[in-house]
Coordinates of C-alpha atoms in Angstrom, one line a residue:
Chain A
X26 CA 21.2 -6.5 -19.3
X27 CA 17.8 -6.7 -21.0
X28 CA 15.2 -8.9 -19.4
X29 CA 11.5 -8.7 -18.6
X30 CA 10.1 -7.4 -15.3
X31 CA 8.8 -10.9 -14.6
X32 CA 12.3 -12.3 -14.6
X33 CA 13.6 -9.4 -12.5
X34 CA 10.8 -9.8 -9.9
X35 CA 11.6 -13.5 -9.6
X36 CA 15.2 -12.6 -8.7
X37 CA 14.1 -10.2 -5.9
X38 CA 13.7 -13.0 -3.4
X39 CA 17.5 -12.7 -2.9
X40 CA 16.9 -9.3 -1.3
X41 CA 15.3 -11.1 1.7
X42 CA 13.0 -8.9 3.9
X43 CA 11.8 -5.7 2.2
X44 CA 9.6 -2.8 2.8
X45 CA 7.1 -2.6 -0.1
X46 CA 5.8 0.9 -0.5
X47 CA 2.8 2.1 -2.6
X48 CA 1.8 5.7 -2.6
X49 CA -1.5 7.3 -3.9
X50 CA -2.3 11.0 -4.2
X51 CA -2.8 11.2 -0.4
X52 CA -1.8 7.9 1.3
X53 CA 1.2 5.7 1.7
X54 CA 1.1 2.0 2.6
X55 CA 4.2 0.2 3.6
X56 CA 4.2 -3.6 4.2
X57 CA 7.1 -5.8 5.4
X58 CA 7.8 -9.0 3.6
X59 CA 9.7 -10.9 1.0
X60 CA 9.0 -10.9 -2.7
X61 CA 8.5 -14.5 -3.4
X62 CA 5.9 -17.0 -4.5
X63 CA 4.6 -14.7 -7.2
X64 CA 1.8 -15.7 -9.5
X65 CA 0.5 -14.0 -12.6
X66 CA -2.7 -13.0 -14.2
X67 CA -3.8 -11.2 -17.3
X68 CA -6.4 -8.5 -16.6
X69 CA -8.0 -6.0 -19.0
X70 CA -5.6 -3.3 -17.6
X71 CA -2.5 -5.4 -18.1
X72 CA -0.5 -8.4 -17.0
X73 CA -0.1 -8.5 -13.3
X74 CA 2.4 -10.1 -10.8
X75 CA 0.7 -10.9 -7.6
X76 CA 1.6 -12.1 -4.1
X77 CA -0.6 -13.1 -1.2
X78 CA 0.7 -13.5 2.4
X79 CA -1.0 -13.7 5.7
X80 CA -0.5 -10.0 6.4
X81 CA -0.6 -8.3 3.0
X82 CA -1.4 -8.7 -0.7
X83 CA 0.4 -7.1 -3.6
X84 CA -0.4 -6.6 -7.3
X85 CA 1.8 -5.0 -9.9
X86 CA 0.7 -4.2 -13.5
X87 CA 4.0 -5.2 -15.2
X88 CA 2.9 -3.6 -18.5
X89 CA 2.8 -0.2 -16.9
X90 CA 6.3 -0.2 -15.5
X91 CA 8.7 1.6 -17.9
X92 CA 11.9 1.9 -15.9
X93 CA 13.5 0.3 -12.9
X94 CA 16.0 2.3 -10.8
X95 CA 18.4 1.4 -8.1
X96 CA 18.7 4.1 -5.5
X97 CA 20.6 4.7 -2.3
X98 CA 19.7 7.3 0.2
X99 CA 20.2 8.7 3.6
X100 CA 17.7 7.5 6.3
X101 CA 15.5 10.2 7.7
X102 CA 16.1 9.0 11.2
X103 CA 19.5 7.6 12.0
X104 CA 22.7 7.9 10.2
X105 CA 22.6 5.0 7.8
X106 CA 22.2 4.2 4.1
X107 CA 18.9 3.0 2.5
X108 CA 18.8 0.8 -0.5
X109 CA 15.8 1.0 -2.7
X110 CA 14.5 -0.3 -6.1
X111 CA 12.0 2.1 -7.7
X112 CA 9.5 0.8 -10.3
X113 CA 8.7 3.8 -12.5
X114 CA 5.6 4.3 -14.6
X115 CA 5.2 6.1 -17.9
X116 CA 5.4 9.5 -16.1
X117 CA 8.6 8.5 -14.4
X118 CA 6.8 8.4 -11.0
X119 CA 7.4 5.5 -8.6
X120 CA 4.4 3.1 -8.8
X121 CA 6.1 0.8 -6.3
X122 CA 9.3 1.0 -4.2
X123 CA 11.1 -1.8 -2.5
X124 CA 13.5 -0.9 0.3
X125 CA 15.8 -3.3 2.0
X126 CA 14.3 -3.7 5.5
X127 CA 16.5 -3.4 8.5
X128 CA 16.1 -4.7 12.1
X129 CA 17.5 -1.8 13.9
X130 CA 18.4 1.2 11.7
X131 CA 21.5 0.3 9.7
X132 CA 21.3 -3.4 10.6
X133 CA 20.6 -5.4 7.5
X134 CA 20.4 -9.2 7.3
X135 CA 23.7 -10.8 6.2
X136 CA 23.9 -10.9 2.4
X137 CA 21.1 -8.5 1.9
X138 CA 23.1 -5.4 0.8
X139 CA 25.3 -7.7 -1.3
X140 CA 22.3 -9.1 -3.2
X141 CA 21.1 -5.6 -3.9
X142 CA 24.6 -4.6 -5.2
X143 CA 24.6 -7.8 -7.4
X144 CA 21.3 -6.9 -9.0
X145 CA 22.4 -3.3 -9.6
X146 CA 25.6 -4.6 -11.2
X147 CA 23.7 -7.1 -13.4
X148 CA 20.9 -4.7 -14.5
X149 CA 22.5 -1.3 -14.3
X150 CA 21.5 1.7 -12.1
X151 CA 18.5 2.4 -14.4
X152 CA 17.1 0.0 -16.9
X153 CA 14.1 -0.6 -19.2
X154 CA 12.3 -3.9 -18.9
X155 CA 11.7 -5.8 -22.1
X156 CA 8.0 -6.0 -22.9
X157 CA 6.5 -9.3 -22.0
X158 CA 5.7 -11.6 -24.9
X159 CA 2.2 -12.8 -25.7
X160 CA 1.5 -15.9 -23.6
X161 CA 4.6 -15.4 -21.4
X162 CA 2.7 -15.5 -18.2
X163 CA 0.3 -18.1 -19.5
X164 CA -3.0 -16.5 -18.7
Chain B
X13 CA -22.9 15.0 10.6
X14 CA -20.0 17.3 10.2
X15 CA -16.7 16.4 11.7
X16 CA -13.0 16.3 10.9
X17 CA -11.2 13.4 9.3
X18 CA -9.2 13.0 12.5
X19 CA -12.3 12.4 14.6
X20 CA -13.7 10.0 12.0
X21 CA -10.4 8.0 11.8
X22 CA -10.4 7.6 15.5
X23 CA -13.9 6.0 15.4
X24 CA -12.7 3.4 12.8
X25 CA -11.3 1.1 15.5
X26 CA -14.9 -0.1 16.0
X27 CA -14.7 -1.7 12.5
X28 CA -12.2 -4.2 13.9
X29 CA -10.0 -6.0 11.3
X30 CA -9.8 -4.2 8.0
X31 CA -8.1 -4.5 4.7
X32 CA -6.3 -1.2 4.0
X33 CA -5.8 -0.6 0.3
X34 CA -3.6 1.9 -1.5
X35 CA -3.3 2.0 -5.3
X36 CA -0.8 3.8 -7.4
X37 CA -0.8 4.1 -11.2
X38 CA 0.4 0.5 -11.5
X39 CA 0.5 -1.2 -8.1
X40 CA -1.9 -2.2 -5.4
X41 CA -0.9 -2.9 -1.8
X42 CA -3.4 -4.3 0.7
X43 CA -2.6 -4.8 4.4
X44 CA -4.6 -6.5 7.0
X45 CA -5.0 -4.8 10.4
X46 CA -7.0 -2.5 12.6
X47 CA -7.1 1.3 12.4
X48 CA -6.0 2.2 15.9
X49 CA -3.2 3.9 17.9
X50 CA -3.0 6.7 15.3
X51 CA -0.5 9.5 15.7
X52 CA -0.3 12.8 13.9
X53 CA 2.4 14.9 12.2
X54 CA 2.4 18.1 10.2
X55 CA 4.5 17.9 7.1
X56 CA 5.1 20.4 4.3
X57 CA 2.5 18.4 2.1
X58 CA -0.2 18.4 4.8
X59 CA -1.3 17.1 8.1
X60 CA -0.9 13.3 8.4
X61 CA -2.5 10.5 10.4
X62 CA 0.0 7.7 10.9
X63 CA 0.0 4.2 12.1
X64 CA 2.9 1.7 12.8
X65 CA 2.4 -2.0 13.4
X66 CA 4.8 -4.9 13.2
X67 CA 3.7 -5.8 9.6
X68 CA 2.8 -2.5 8.0
X69 CA 2.9 1.3 8.2
X70 CA 0.3 3.7 7.0
X71 CA 0.2 7.4 6.4
X72 CA -2.7 9.6 5.3
X73 CA -2.6 13.2 4.2
X74 CA -5.8 14.3 5.9
X75 CA -5.8 17.7 4.2
X76 CA -5.9 16.0 0.7
X77 CA -9.1 14.0 1.4
X78 CA -12.2 15.8 0.2
X79 CA -14.9 13.2 0.6
X80 CA -15.6 10.0 2.4
X81 CA -17.9 7.4 0.9
X82 CA -19.5 4.3 2.4
X83 CA -19.9 1.6 -0.3
X84 CA -21.2 -1.9 -0.4
X85 CA -20.3 -4.3 -3.2
X86 CA -20.4 -7.8 -4.5
X87 CA -17.2 -9.9 -3.8
X88 CA -15.4 -10.9 -7.0
X89 CA -15.0 -14.5 -5.6
X90 CA -17.9 -15.9 -3.6
X91 CA -21.4 -14.7 -3.2
X92 CA -21.2 -12.2 -0.4
X93 CA -21.3 -8.5 0.3
X94 CA -18.3 -6.3 0.8
X95 CA -18.3 -3.2 3.0
X96 CA -15.9 -0.4 2.2
X97 CA -15.1 3.1 3.1
X98 CA -13.4 5.2 0.4
X99 CA -11.3 8.2 1.1
X100 CA -11.6 10.4 -2.0
X101 CA -9.1 13.0 -3.1
X102 CA -9.8 16.3 -5.0
X103 CA -10.2 14.4 -8.2
X104 CA -12.8 12.1 -6.6
X105 CA -10.4 9.1 -6.8
X106 CA -9.9 6.8 -3.8
X107 CA -6.6 7.6 -2.2
X108 CA -7.3 5.0 0.5
X109 CA -9.9 2.3 0.9
X110 CA -10.8 0.3 4.0
X111 CA -12.7 -2.9 3.6
X112 CA -14.2 -5.0 6.4
X113 CA -12.0 -8.0 6.5
X114 CA -13.5 -11.4 6.6
X115 CA -12.2 -14.8 7.8
X116 CA -13.7 -17.0 5.2
X117 CA -15.6 -15.1 2.5
X118 CA -18.8 -13.7 4.0
X119 CA -17.7 -14.4 7.6
X120 CA -17.2 -11.2 9.4
X121 CA -16.4 -10.8 13.1
X122 CA -19.4 -10.3 15.3
X123 CA -20.4 -6.6 15.4
X124 CA -18.2 -5.6 12.5
X125 CA -21.0 -5.0 9.9
X126 CA -23.1 -3.3 12.6
X127 CA -20.3 -0.9 13.4
X128 CA -19.9 -0.1 9.7
X129 CA -23.7 0.5 9.5
X130 CA -23.6 2.7 12.6
X131 CA -20.9 4.9 11.1
X132 CA -22.7 5.1 7.8
X133 CA -25.9 6.1 9.6
X134 CA -24.0 8.7 11.7
X135 CA -22.1 10.3 8.8
X136 CA -24.2 9.6 5.8
X137 CA -23.3 7.6 2.7
X138 CA -21.1 10.4 1.3
X139 CA -19.8 13.2 3.5
X140 CA -17.2 16.0 3.4
X141 CA -14.8 16.3 6.3
X142 CA -14.5 19.6 8.0
X143 CA -11.1 21.1 7.5
X144 CA -8.8 20.6 10.5
X145 CA -8.2 23.7 12.5
X146 CA -4.8 25.2 13.1
X147 CA -3.1 23.4 15.9
X148 CA -5.7 20.7 16.0
X149 CA -3.2 17.9 15.7
X150 CA -0.7 19.7 17.8
X151 CA 2.4 19.6 15.7

């Protein structure tokens, strides 16, 4: 499956409530929300997908993401599986991670894990987004 | 004024509602909230200050922050002043930024700008936190 990151991000609303995680050299910020109502902007650094909600804002330089990886893991606390999507930069480091968000540990919303599985099936465990074309985000 | 980052972070509740910003190589996440009810943990990477709220989580490796800088700026949209605190890593890059959060542009909560000014006066525009002592965060 080859597609752009923009198209992929627009299918992420099916994942319902997520934990969005961005990590710098010394800090980690994690916000709870859905990926939906994205809007786009072309900035000198690249073409961005953006989201504004009451509680958080999110900006992703789509041109800087070279790989997307589906990853399951073991929760640090509690005996359950985590489901993540990692957006990797040119150094193969996660610039953004999306984790399916549970209520209580191990309790996902109905259909949430299935939507993650469907996306993984469609795109593959690791895939490279197609570059955006000029004018694709209209800005 | 010489103090530890832990002590400084514990005085940040006076700033009221903030915008916490963490930036990776390709993504920016901004969450709205107060810095309060911090708790601490010693991890292999360093000694962390942590915060959990309903909408977001925040983790800061205090050992990795080498300088703290008070910074005013001009808002991108609207003609008003922004008030920020930058937590700089060993490469002088902001690992975390705290911005005073406004309601409408330029409208801060009463006392918020004054609290920022007071902290700047007390610590200086740029200052180096004292290293935490062993056992200081008790973990």
